[in-house]
């Protein structure tokens, strides 16, 4: 069994895999990560390997304690990957984006694939049918856009994410919803169209915390997978274990 540890800024996703099958997933606060890992170790005594992906702050002491519990791989820019990385600044490439690309090359091999991760930021990552990662784009996610309108103006309120009834906002609140949500939807549709103009056989995957909300409104043909990053991190662990 494999254990995937995906560390964000405040929350941690823990996933147990039996080979390529996800058998348990939980989300815990970063402050109790060690307690949660000890519970999983007691429940799944045959976990052999673990991988850590951290875009948040994971203390060195915490990593060392996790290493004492599991055979641990900490993913970074030097980790062996099952694709050719053409990114010009590989040391700055987020480990979450690396994980998503690994999931794509495993689940959609030899395919021109665009992975869209709609979370705090919206990231776009492209891997060619020749197994070459070229890069992509980063833009603000839904919540970031709502918060920026509130933080950077004097009078605009902070709203919860909501699908507007019309693209024409007939009040300030409805105008914010229209601007944020339709702005994101049209950005995604436009970027997909830009890629399709160059790669007609494009496969598109949508993942991330806002994927279910957005997928209901998108017109493009996409695959939706909320666990895509966890699956990709497990594939990195498998790839490095088999070398």
PDB file of C-alpha atoms in Angstrom:
ATOM      1  CA  UNK A   1       0.000   0.000   0.000  1.00  0.00           C
ATOM      2  CA  UNK A   2       1.015   3.607  -0.662  1.00  0.00           C
ATOM      3  CA  UNK A   3       0.243   6.741   1.330  1.00  0.00           C
ATOM      4  CA  UNK A   4      -0.079  10.124  -0.387  1.00  0.00           C
ATOM      5  CA  UNK A   5       0.325  13.261   1.727  1.00  0.00           C
ATOM      6  CA  UNK A   6      -0.720  16.447  -0.079  1.00  0.00           C
ATOM      7  CA  UNK A   7       0.050  19.463   2.120  1.00  0.00           C
ATOM      8  CA  UNK A   8      -1.629  22.801   1.455  1.00  0.00           C
ATOM      9  CA  UNK A   9      -1.387  26.042   3.403  1.00  0.00           C
ATOM     10  CA  UNK A  10      -3.767  24.969   6.190  1.00  0.00           C
ATOM     11  CA  UNK A  11      -5.242  21.621   5.169  1.00  0.00           C
ATOM     12  CA  UNK A  12      -3.691  18.261   4.346  1.00  0.00           C
ATOM     13  CA  UNK A  13      -5.167  15.571   2.096  1.00  0.00           C
ATOM     14  CA  UNK A  14      -4.227  12.018   3.043  1.00  0.00           C
ATOM     15  CA  UNK A  15      -4.914   9.175   0.622  1.00  0.00           C
ATOM     16  CA  UNK A  16      -4.263   5.459   0.901  1.00  0.00           C
ATOM     17  CA  UNK A  17      -3.761   3.528  -2.347  1.00  0.00           C
ATOM     18  CA  UNK A  18      -3.623  -0.168  -2.994  1.00  0.00           C
ATOM     19  CA  UNK A  19      -1.492  -0.057  -6.152  1.00  0.00           C
ATOM     20  CA  UNK A  20      -3.546   2.318  -8.336  1.00  0.00           C
ATOM     21  CA  UNK A  21      -6.828   2.066  -6.422  1.00  0.00           C
ATOM     22  CA  UNK A  22      -7.785   4.792  -3.966  1.00  0.00           C
ATOM     23  CA  UNK A  23      -9.210   3.095  -0.877  1.00  0.00           C
ATOM     24  CA  UNK A  24      -9.381   5.962   1.625  1.00  0.00           C
ATOM     25  CA  UNK A  25      -9.111   9.744   1.603  1.00  0.00           C
ATOM     26  CA  UNK A  26      -9.376  12.251   4.409  1.00  0.00           C
ATOM     27  CA  UNK A  27      -8.718  15.944   4.890  1.00  0.00           C
ATOM     28  CA  UNK A  28      -7.189  17.162   8.154  1.00  0.00           C
ATOM     29  CA  UNK A  29      -5.846  20.403   9.573  1.00  0.00           C
ATOM     30  CA  UNK A  30      -2.101  20.868   9.182  1.00  0.00           C
ATOM     31  CA  UNK A  31      -1.757  21.203  12.958  1.00  0.00           C
ATOM     32  CA  UNK A  32      -2.795  17.568  13.540  1.00  0.00           C
ATOM     33  CA  UNK A  33      -1.014  15.925  10.611  1.00  0.00           C
ATOM     34  CA  UNK A  34       1.180  13.669  12.775  1.00  0.00           C
ATOM     35  CA  UNK A  35      -1.757  12.414  14.831  1.00  0.00           C
ATOM     36  CA  UNK A  36      -3.709  11.672  11.657  1.00  0.00           C
ATOM     37  CA  UNK A  37      -0.760   9.791  10.135  1.00  0.00           C
ATOM     38  CA  UNK A  38      -0.335   7.692  13.266  1.00  0.00           C
ATOM     39  CA  UNK A  39      -4.031   6.767  13.094  1.00  0.00           C
ATOM     40  CA  UNK A  40      -3.673   5.715   9.453  1.00  0.00           C
ATOM     41  CA  UNK A  41      -0.563   3.689  10.249  1.00  0.00           C
ATOM     42  CA  UNK A  42      -2.481   1.793  12.933  1.00  0.00           C
ATOM     43  CA  UNK A  43      -5.406   1.192  10.565  1.00  0.00           C
ATOM     44  CA  UNK A  44      -3.338   0.222   7.520  1.00  0.00           C
ATOM     45  CA  UNK A  45      -0.377  -1.684   8.888  1.00  0.00           C
ATOM     46  CA  UNK A  46       0.836  -2.711   5.413  1.00  0.00           C
ATOM     47  CA  UNK A  47       1.512   0.810   4.107  1.00  0.00           C
ATOM     48  CA  UNK A  48       4.995   0.397   2.649  1.00  0.00           C
ATOM     49  CA  UNK A  49       5.775   3.759   1.058  1.00  0.00           C
ATOM     50  CA  UNK A  50       4.650   7.361   1.350  1.00  0.00           C
ATOM     51  CA  UNK A  51       5.067  10.542  -0.682  1.00  0.00           C
ATOM     52  CA  UNK A  52       4.837  14.160   0.471  1.00  0.00           C
ATOM     53  CA  UNK A  53       3.842  17.038  -1.782  1.00  0.00           C
ATOM     54  CA  UNK A  54       3.960  20.344   0.047  1.00  0.00           C
ATOM     55  CA  UNK A  55       2.963  23.731  -1.344  1.00  0.00           C
ATOM     56  CA  UNK A  56       2.398  24.968   2.193  1.00  0.00           C
ATOM     57  CA  UNK A  57       4.667  25.098   5.201  1.00  0.00           C
ATOM     58  CA  UNK A  58       5.753  21.696   6.481  1.00  0.00           C
ATOM     59  CA  UNK A  59       8.425  21.967   9.161  1.00  0.00           C
ATOM     60  CA  UNK A  60      11.666  19.991   8.786  1.00  0.00           C
ATOM     61  CA  UNK A  61      11.060  18.315  12.156  1.00  0.00           C
ATOM     62  CA  UNK A  62       7.655  17.148  10.944  1.00  0.00           C
ATOM     63  CA  UNK A  63       9.153  15.695   7.761  1.00  0.00           C
ATOM     64  CA  UNK A  64      11.779  13.844   9.804  1.00  0.00           C
ATOM     65  CA  UNK A  65       9.091  12.376  12.035  1.00  0.00           C
ATOM     66  CA  UNK A  66       7.122  11.217   9.012  1.00  0.00           C
ATOM     67  CA  UNK A  67      10.310   9.601   7.692  1.00  0.00           C
ATOM     68  CA  UNK A  68      10.576   7.655  10.940  1.00  0.00           C
ATOM     69  CA  UNK A  69       7.073   6.271  10.307  1.00  0.00           C
ATOM     70  CA  UNK A  70       7.237   5.482   6.572  1.00  0.00           C
ATOM     71  CA  UNK A  71       9.642   4.960   3.680  1.00  0.00           C
ATOM     72  CA  UNK A  72       9.159   8.531   2.489  1.00  0.00           C
ATOM     73  CA  UNK A  73       9.679  10.294  -0.843  1.00  0.00           C
ATOM     74  CA  UNK A  74       9.590  14.104  -0.644  1.00  0.00           C
ATOM     75  CA  UNK A  75       8.825  15.390  -4.115  1.00  0.00           C
ATOM     76  CA  UNK A  76      10.893  18.313  -5.441  1.00  0.00           C
ATOM     77  CA  UNK A  77      12.498  19.520  -8.673  1.00  0.00           C
ATOM     78  CA  UNK A  78      15.007  16.634  -8.614  1.00  0.00           C
ATOM     79  CA  UNK A  79      12.433  13.831  -8.362  1.00  0.00           C
ATOM     80  CA  UNK A  80      12.456  11.349 -11.258  1.00  0.00           C
ATOM     81  CA  UNK A  81       9.362  11.814 -13.409  1.00  0.00           C
ATOM     82  CA  UNK A  82       7.699   9.768 -16.173  1.00  0.00           C
ATOM     83  CA  UNK A  83       7.808  12.625 -18.687  1.00  0.00           C
ATOM     84  CA  UNK A  84      10.268  15.073 -20.259  1.00  0.00           C
ATOM     85  CA  UNK A  85      10.119  18.449 -18.538  1.00  0.00           C
ATOM     86  CA  UNK A  86      10.548  21.363 -20.990  1.00  0.00           C
ATOM     87  CA  UNK A  87       9.662  24.035 -18.409  1.00  0.00           C
ATOM     88  CA  UNK A  88      12.363  26.718 -18.530  1.00  0.00           C
ATOM     89  CA  UNK A  89      12.405  27.146 -14.727  1.00  0.00           C
ATOM     90  CA  UNK A  90      11.879  23.589 -13.393  1.00  0.00           C
ATOM     91  CA  UNK A  91      12.924  24.549  -9.868  1.00  0.00           C
ATOM     92  CA  UNK A  92       9.975  26.943  -9.646  1.00  0.00           C
ATOM     93  CA  UNK A  93       7.412  24.479 -11.002  1.00  0.00           C
ATOM     94  CA  UNK A  94       4.896  23.690  -8.280  1.00  0.00           C
ATOM     95  CA  UNK A  95       4.896  20.114  -7.014  1.00  0.00           C
ATOM     96  CA  UNK A  96       1.121  20.077  -7.367  1.00  0.00           C
ATOM     97  CA  UNK A  97       1.425  20.834 -11.077  1.00  0.00           C
ATOM     98  CA  UNK A  98       4.026  18.065 -11.420  1.00  0.00           C
ATOM     99  CA  UNK A  99       1.610  15.626  -9.809  1.00  0.00           C
ATOM    100  CA  UNK A 100      -1.205  16.585 -12.162  1.00  0.00           C
ATOM    101  CA  UNK A 101       0.980  16.047 -15.228  1.00  0.00           C
ATOM    102  CA  UNK A 102       2.027  12.617 -13.930  1.00  0.00           C
ATOM    103  CA  UNK A 103      -1.622  11.648 -13.583  1.00  0.00           C
ATOM    104  CA  UNK A 104      -2.246  12.753 -17.157  1.00  0.00           C
ATOM    105  CA  UNK A 105       0.613  10.758 -18.697  1.00  0.00           C
ATOM    106  CA  UNK A 106      -0.514   7.675 -16.777  1.00  0.00           C
ATOM    107  CA  UNK A 107      -4.248   7.861 -17.418  1.00  0.00           C
ATOM    108  CA  UNK A 108      -4.077   9.408 -20.913  1.00  0.00           C
ATOM    109  CA  UNK A 109      -0.776   8.176 -22.402  1.00  0.00           C
ATOM    110  CA  UNK A 110       0.443   9.500 -25.772  1.00  0.00           C
ATOM    111  CA  UNK A 111      -2.251  12.165 -25.759  1.00  0.00           C
ATOM    112  CA  UNK A 112      -2.190  15.949 -26.071  1.00  0.00           C
ATOM    113  CA  UNK A 113      -3.631  16.803 -22.673  1.00  0.00           C
ATOM    114  CA  UNK A 114      -4.575  20.040 -20.936  1.00  0.00           C
ATOM    115  CA  UNK A 115      -5.053  19.783 -17.172  1.00  0.00           C
ATOM    116  CA  UNK A 116      -7.041  22.564 -15.512  1.00  0.00           C
ATOM    117  CA  UNK A 117      -6.824  22.742 -11.723  1.00  0.00           C
ATOM    118  CA  UNK A 118      -9.479  25.116 -10.383  1.00  0.00           C
ATOM    119  CA  UNK A 119      -8.535  25.887  -6.800  1.00  0.00           C
ATOM    120  CA  UNK A 120      -7.126  28.939  -5.026  1.00  0.00           C
ATOM    121  CA  UNK A 121      -5.386  29.615  -8.326  1.00  0.00           C
ATOM    122  CA  UNK A 122      -6.423  28.183 -11.678  1.00  0.00           C
ATOM    123  CA  UNK A 123      -3.488  26.404 -13.254  1.00  0.00           C
ATOM    124  CA  UNK A 124      -3.288  25.166 -16.824  1.00  0.00           C
ATOM    125  CA  UNK A 125      -0.719  22.493 -17.686  1.00  0.00           C
ATOM    126  CA  UNK A 126      -0.069  20.974 -21.086  1.00  0.00           C
ATOM    127  CA  UNK A 127       1.631  17.677 -21.933  1.00  0.00           C
ATOM    128  CA  UNK A 128       2.086  16.613 -25.573  1.00  0.00           C
ATOM    129  CA  UNK A 129       1.422  13.243 -27.130  1.00  0.00           C
ATOM    130  CA  UNK A 130       5.224  12.901 -27.292  1.00  0.00           C
ATOM    131  CA  UNK A 131       5.288  12.953 -23.456  1.00  0.00           C
ATOM    132  CA  UNK A 132       6.785  16.439 -23.252  1.00  0.00           C
ATOM    133  CA  UNK A 133       5.577  18.900 -20.634  1.00  0.00           C
ATOM    134  CA  UNK A 134       5.643  22.406 -22.129  1.00  0.00           C
ATOM    135  CA  UNK A 135       4.108  24.509 -19.346  1.00  0.00           C
ATOM    136  CA  UNK A 136       0.817  26.374 -19.158  1.00  0.00           C
ATOM    137  CA  UNK A 137      -0.637  29.299 -17.228  1.00  0.00           C
ATOM    138  CA  UNK A 138      -1.611  30.502 -13.754  1.00  0.00           C
ATOM    139  CA  UNK A 139      -4.508  32.838 -12.977  1.00  0.00           C
ATOM    140  CA  UNK A 140      -6.622  33.780  -9.925  1.00  0.00           C
ATOM    141  CA  UNK A 141      -9.276  31.294  -8.846  1.00  0.00           C
ATOM    142  CA  UNK A 142     -12.892  32.043  -7.969  1.00  0.00           C
ATOM    143  CA  UNK A 143     -12.347  32.823  -4.273  1.00  0.00           C
ATOM    144  CA  UNK A 144      -9.270  34.914  -5.005  1.00  0.00           C
ATOM    145  CA  UNK A 145     -11.303  37.053  -7.405  1.00  0.00           C
ATOM    146  CA  UNK A 146     -14.125  37.554  -4.933  1.00  0.00           C
ATOM    147  CA  UNK A 147     -11.630  38.462  -2.190  1.00  0.00           C
ATOM    148  CA  UNK A 148      -9.629  40.846  -4.362  1.00  0.00           C
ATOM    149  CA  UNK A 149     -12.761  42.839  -5.234  1.00  0.00           C
ATOM    150  CA  UNK A 150     -13.469  43.196  -1.521  1.00  0.00           C
ATOM    151  CA  UNK A 151      -9.883  43.830  -0.398  1.00  0.00           C
ATOM    152  CA  UNK A 152      -8.835  46.259  -3.110  1.00  0.00           C
ATOM    153  CA  UNK A 153     -11.945  48.441  -3.209  1.00  0.00           C
ATOM    154  CA  UNK A 154     -13.673  50.581  -0.611  1.00  0.00           C
ATOM    155  CA  UNK A 155     -17.289  49.516  -1.002  1.00  0.00           C
ATOM    156  CA  UNK A 156     -17.598  46.114  -2.681  1.00  0.00           C
ATOM    157  CA  UNK A 157     -18.740  43.311  -0.334  1.00  0.00           C
ATOM    158  CA  UNK A 158     -17.162  39.869   0.059  1.00  0.00           C
ATOM    159  CA  UNK A 159     -19.602  37.301  -1.328  1.00  0.00           C
ATOM    160  CA  UNK A 160     -19.864  33.528  -1.276  1.00  0.00           C
ATOM    161  CA  UNK A 161     -19.445  31.789  -4.615  1.00  0.00           C
ATOM    162  CA  UNK A 162     -22.761  31.666  -6.446  1.00  0.00           C
ATOM    163  CA  UNK A 163     -23.871  31.017 -10.019  1.00  0.00           C
ATOM    164  CA  UNK A 164     -25.540  34.194 -11.296  1.00  0.00           C
ATOM    165  CA  UNK A 165     -29.009  33.930 -12.812  1.00  0.00           C
ATOM    166  CA  UNK A 166     -28.001  36.168 -15.709  1.00  0.00           C
ATOM    167  CA  UNK A 167     -24.827  37.511 -17.262  1.00  0.00           C
ATOM    168  CA  UNK A 168     -26.399  40.968 -16.889  1.00  0.00           C
ATOM    169  CA  UNK A 169     -26.010  41.909 -13.243  1.00  0.00           C
ATOM    170  CA  UNK A 170     -28.941  44.107 -12.179  1.00  0.00           C
ATOM    171  CA  UNK A 171     -27.416  44.962  -8.785  1.00  0.00           C
ATOM    172  CA  UNK A 172     -23.919  45.329  -7.351  1.00  0.00           C
ATOM    173  CA  UNK A 173     -24.089  41.868  -5.809  1.00  0.00           C
ATOM    174  CA  UNK A 174     -25.329  40.256  -9.022  1.00  0.00           C
ATOM    175  CA  UNK A 175     -22.727  42.195 -11.024  1.00  0.00           C
ATOM    176  CA  UNK A 176     -19.938  40.786  -8.831  1.00  0.00           C
ATOM    177  CA  UNK A 177     -21.236  37.238  -9.267  1.00  0.00           C
ATOM    178  CA  UNK A 178     -21.520  37.756 -13.028  1.00  0.00           C
ATOM    179  CA  UNK A 179     -18.064  39.264 -13.349  1.00  0.00           C
ATOM    180  CA  UNK A 180     -16.319  36.626 -11.270  1.00  0.00           C
ATOM    181  CA  UNK A 181     -18.099  33.465 -12.387  1.00  0.00           C
ATOM    182  CA  UNK A 182     -18.577  34.275 -16.069  1.00  0.00           C
ATOM    183  CA  UNK A 183     -15.075  35.721 -16.132  1.00  0.00           C
ATOM    184  CA  UNK A 184     -13.658  32.375 -14.997  1.00  0.00           C
ATOM    185  CA  UNK A 185     -15.935  30.323 -17.260  1.00  0.00           C
ATOM    186  CA  UNK A 186     -15.078  32.379 -20.342  1.00  0.00           C
ATOM    187  CA  UNK A 187     -11.380  32.289 -19.468  1.00  0.00           C
ATOM    188  CA  UNK A 188     -11.452  28.483 -19.279  1.00  0.00           C
ATOM    189  CA  UNK A 189     -13.496  28.116 -22.477  1.00  0.00           C
ATOM    190  CA  UNK A 190     -11.225  30.569 -24.278  1.00  0.00           C
ATOM    191  CA  UNK A 191      -8.019  28.836 -23.238  1.00  0.00           C
ATOM    192  CA  UNK A 192      -9.416  25.436 -24.232  1.00  0.00           C
ATOM    193  CA  UNK A 193     -10.326  26.889 -27.642  1.00  0.00           C
ATOM    194  CA  UNK A 194      -6.826  28.359 -28.042  1.00  0.00           C
ATOM    195  CA  UNK A 195      -5.264  24.956 -27.403  1.00  0.00           C
ATOM    196  CA  UNK A 196      -7.740  23.178 -29.691  1.00  0.00           C
ATOM    197  CA  UNK A 197      -6.794  25.482 -32.547  1.00  0.00           C
ATOM    198  CA  UNK A 198      -3.264  24.095 -32.311  1.00  0.00           C
ATOM    199  CA  UNK A 199      -4.042  20.573 -31.085  1.00  0.00           C
ATOM    200  CA  UNK A 200      -7.323  19.355 -32.564  1.00  0.00           C
ATOM    201  CA  UNK A 201      -7.156  16.034 -30.695  1.00  0.00           C
ATOM    202  CA  UNK A 202      -6.902  17.714 -27.282  1.00  0.00           C
ATOM    203  CA  UNK A 203      -8.030  15.925 -24.109  1.00  0.00           C
ATOM    204  CA  UNK A 204      -9.069  18.223 -21.242  1.00  0.00           C
ATOM    205  CA  UNK A 205      -9.188  17.309 -17.559  1.00  0.00           C
ATOM    206  CA  UNK A 206     -10.769  19.557 -14.926  1.00  0.00           C
ATOM    207  CA  UNK A 207      -9.878  19.048 -11.273  1.00  0.00           C
ATOM    208  CA  UNK A 208      -9.514  21.072  -8.066  1.00  0.00           C
ATOM    209  CA  UNK A 209     -11.901  22.269  -5.382  1.00  0.00           C
ATOM    210  CA  UNK A 210     -14.129  24.249  -7.766  1.00  0.00           C
ATOM    211  CA  UNK A 211     -14.251  21.632 -10.529  1.00  0.00           C
ATOM    212  CA  UNK A 212     -17.760  20.367  -9.753  1.00  0.00           C
ATOM    213  CA  UNK A 213     -19.179  23.910  -9.605  1.00  0.00           C
ATOM    214  CA  UNK A 214     -17.543  24.936 -12.877  1.00  0.00           C
ATOM    215  CA  UNK A 215     -18.059  21.721 -14.827  1.00  0.00           C
ATOM    216  CA  UNK A 216     -21.846  22.149 -14.727  1.00  0.00           C
ATOM    217  CA  UNK A 217     -21.526  25.381 -16.688  1.00  0.00           C
ATOM    218  CA  UNK A 218     -18.750  24.584 -19.180  1.00  0.00           C
ATOM    219  CA  UNK A 219     -19.706  23.764 -22.760  1.00  0.00           C
ATOM    220  CA  UNK A 220     -16.424  22.083 -23.717  1.00  0.00           C
ATOM    221  CA  UNK A 221     -16.063  18.304 -23.484  1.00  0.00           C
ATOM    222  CA  UNK A 222     -13.969  17.606 -20.394  1.00  0.00           C
ATOM    223  CA  UNK A 223     -13.119  14.834 -17.967  1.00  0.00           C
ATOM    224  CA  UNK A 224     -13.803  15.788 -14.332  1.00  0.00           C
ATOM    225  CA  UNK A 225     -11.715  14.130 -11.624  1.00  0.00           C
ATOM    226  CA  UNK A 226     -11.548  15.602  -8.122  1.00  0.00           C
ATOM    227  CA  UNK A 227      -8.792  13.146  -7.088  1.00  0.00           C
ATOM    228  CA  UNK A 228      -6.525  13.695 -10.087  1.00  0.00           C
ATOM    229  CA  UNK A 229      -3.647  15.204  -8.077  1.00  0.00           C
ATOM    230  CA  UNK A 230      -3.696  12.418  -5.483  1.00  0.00           C
ATOM    231  CA  UNK A 231      -3.632   9.826  -8.268  1.00  0.00           C
ATOM    232  CA  UNK A 232      -0.715  11.604  -9.912  1.00  0.00           C
ATOM    233  CA  UNK A 233       1.308  11.736  -6.702  1.00  0.00           C
ATOM    234  CA  UNK A 234       0.700   8.021  -6.232  1.00  0.00           C
ATOM    235  CA  UNK A 235       1.995   7.444  -9.768  1.00  0.00           C
ATOM    236  CA  UNK A 236       5.193   9.372  -8.952  1.00  0.00           C
ATOM    237  CA  UNK A 237       5.693   7.160  -5.924  1.00  0.00           C
ATOM    238  CA  UNK A 238       5.085   4.038  -8.011  1.00  0.00           C
ATOM    239  CA  UNK A 239       7.452   5.253 -10.718  1.00  0.00           C
ATOM    240  CA  UNK A 240      10.291   5.916  -8.272  1.00  0.00           C
ATOM    241  CA  UNK A 241       9.701   2.658  -6.410  1.00  0.00           C
ATOM    242  CA  UNK A 242       9.981   0.614  -9.602  1.00  0.00           C
ATOM    243  CA  UNK A 243      13.286   2.125 -10.735  1.00  0.00           C
TER     244      UNK A 243
END
